[in-house]
């Protein structure tokens, strides 16, 4: 059997050279981007990166200055510690820092490196034993030079304070709280030590998560009670007081930011970044066409029209890390409620989905098939259902109506059955446009196998607090699982029993063998061994089809021709745009 | 008149209490789980967690206690905080209410500017092309949804001329001209296709048809015939004698269009990025922000009831028979 790491490296490279890299080269015209996409450089095995410098600019020498004008559809809050939504975390990433962040590069990062970590506040780290991590802070890191922090240095006590804050108020506190035993600052406040409760191989990835440990200064919380009124951190941008949550957010460059590019030029390059709050997609497209916005997201169904109307725009296509999937009434697993208690029915449901046809609807320019780990995690973590590595379980993803009917027949549903399908009728439609496109055709996609659905729409807020949080009241639901930044979050949250704290176990799956496999995987400190076990779990879950993954479309973003220095839009960039995305942006208005 | 005003004011109280009570109960009938919302999507809400949150929010008290407490706080201007953002709702509404009032007021003026002359002209030139064309336009204004018109207004100039409306809302007090451009002339050049105009067009259809119908009825009255027979000029007969009486029912109908205007504002504020009450309500509904939804609808209820009162008083002033009826 091929050794997974080398297989996936070769797979990622082959994929890049054949399709994605050409695609990228075509849209950006960037030979250097092509080189970056092919992954000329590879991180030395096992070596901890020690510098936070991004890769050299690929589009000429960056010109510092200028204001980038982007857009967001909704501002739900400013406090990243209290928030559960990625919308708030994305906004926070302009102003706040984490100890670590995810690696990015200009152009396209090889899939095998998606969600690998890079330094941020922590300039370096060591791991003397399986349960101890010592981080040395960047000595140049300072909080913003505004009230209430006035540019003071970030020290290890701040990390301890932020940890305690996170543990006391974050709805996501279990992500790290279940792993970390203690956090201590060194006497000279230059180092912070995390002691783990047990070995946890994904600890560094988890620490970089944008759902978790954002470093909010003590002064801010003491003054305001929380982080909702303003954003004051140590990130590359400072939220300007002129910002209005419903009109426009204005981020000014943090002149004291601690990172520099390879030439020693301070980052970020931009003087300011403005995000207009635009909920209507037509309004956003119009503003882009008129040159009033430098970058936008483009709904897949409008992509061709967009290209026709904006021939000079650069279109970036990305596999976004959001899992689209079908999940069942929890009684399926808790009470053995038919029909989905029978894995033959669940597998038949999966085989009835023609995923390529669904992708042609949701994402005309391509996409991938997810399994319980989404394709947006990258090839280092995601096992392609179409690959030989998936083994026997691969057939469960293949479109095969005859086999689906045979499975249904053997399960006692030769004539099919009627079932309710629950879904969100709002919010996703603007934030994740492909969701609604796929949802609209699911009924006709399932009909050939005799599965007749009745649609049960619910307003987003209702859907999230009932169907999503507690499982569908009957039948199944079509949903999106939000941004998990490591495979442990997906597997432990969605598949371990709810009694073990798995808040995203929508269908109350409780499989002792699977739980043991997940625990075993998470305890691995050898990352290669952990990956192998991760792939074994994906194969096991694909055989059981506890959830039925649907599609991972390519999502499109567009930039004006004068926007330079964009990093890969795949992988984590979409969610921590401030640090992972906007740091190296610059504007070349003569372009 | 004083007795009439007092009687109407007195009747307002049960109306407001009834409206707020219905609102209070209907909000609680909305599907969804506010406790889960507060605890977070990831949270497994145990009975203990649920009890703690309910106790913190006072949701463990009897419904009538909750209702009176909420109403009492609202009367004092304390609407609580947004469940989503934690921002005080009263503060948000103070910023947003003037924006929506401005939008709806301009829409009302626009609708009258369009509807009254055309309605009058249509009546005095009955069964001519000056009647048929405006009547067709009125039906069109009634039939075309504001959101569709708004989408066309945004998309077509972009496709044809690469033009876009202003990207950022500017406060009236900060820059009245820039604000007026957003509301009325988003593309400049005095082309009135802004959200206030679109909203006004929707309302103008109703007013135009009613004005025409009332004018036709009044023009057939004996006293108008007398005016003609006295040899008065057409303008004097129409403006001084007919229009005054024809407009009395129109005043009532215009006032009753307030809920329509607010409903339109919810959509148009979203499309044109106007940070008013409509958009606040829209986002709150999507986010299941019960406290905001409850507060905004309360303000709308009170606004509609007060505006109805003002209309009744105006009607009574214009037509004394009402007071003594």
mmCIF file of N, CA and C in Angstrom, chain A residues 53 59 67 92 119 192 223 276 279 338 413 523:
data_model
loop_
_atom_site.group_PDB
_atom_site.id
_atom_site.type_symbol
_atom_site.label_atom_id
_atom_site.label_comp_id
_atom_site.label_asym_id
_atom_site.label_seq_id
_atom_site.Cartn_x
_atom_site.Cartn_y
_atom_site.Cartn_z
ATOM 1 N N UNK A 53 7.746 35.831 8.389
ATOM 2 C CA UNK A 53 7.750 36.563 7.124
ATOM 3 C C UNK A 53 6.993 35.813 6.046
ATOM 4 N N UNK A 59 4.368 39.806 -7.693
ATOM 5 C CA UNK A 59 3.869 40.685 -8.747
ATOM 6 C C UNK A 59 4.618 42.010 -8.756
ATOM 7 N N UNK A 67 -5.971 52.439 0.055
ATOM 8 C CA UNK A 67 -7.088 51.885 0.827
ATOM 9 C C UNK A 67 -7.781 50.816 0.007
ATOM 10 N N UNK A 92 -12.497 39.948 13.300
ATOM 11 C CA UNK A 92 -11.539 40.094 14.402
ATOM 12 C C UNK A 92 -10.113 39.913 13.921
ATOM 13 N N UNK A 119 4.064 30.932 12.573
ATOM 14 C CA UNK A 119 4.136 31.791 13.764
ATOM 15 C C UNK A 119 3.279 33.046 13.631
ATOM 16 N N UNK A 192 5.356 31.388 27.332
ATOM 17 C CA UNK A 192 4.146 30.860 27.944
ATOM 18 C C UNK A 192 4.116 29.346 27.716
ATOM 19 N N UNK A 223 -12.185 47.684 30.897
ATOM 20 C CA UNK A 223 -12.847 48.963 30.603
ATOM 21 C C UNK A 223 -14.272 48.769 30.078
ATOM 22 N N UNK A 276 -17.455 47.740 3.257
ATOM 23 C CA UNK A 276 -18.840 48.231 3.180
ATOM 24 C C UNK A 276 -19.777 47.079 3.533
ATOM 25 N N UNK A 279 -25.599 43.744 1.940
ATOM 26 C CA UNK A 279 -26.269 42.442 2.072
ATOM 27 C C UNK A 279 -26.798 41.951 0.730
ATOM 28 N N UNK A 338 -36.595 3.624 11.730
ATOM 29 C CA UNK A 338 -36.435 3.456 10.293
ATOM 30 C C UNK A 338 -36.871 4.733 9.544
ATOM 31 N N UNK A 413 -37.452 -1.439 1.483
ATOM 32 C CA UNK A 413 -38.059 -0.230 0.915
ATOM 33 C C UNK A 413 -37.984 -0.263 -0.613
ATOM 34 N N UNK A 523 -4.871 11.018 20.217
ATOM 35 C CA UNK A 523 -3.775 10.864 21.184
ATOM 36 C C UNK A 523 -2.424 10.686 20.488
#
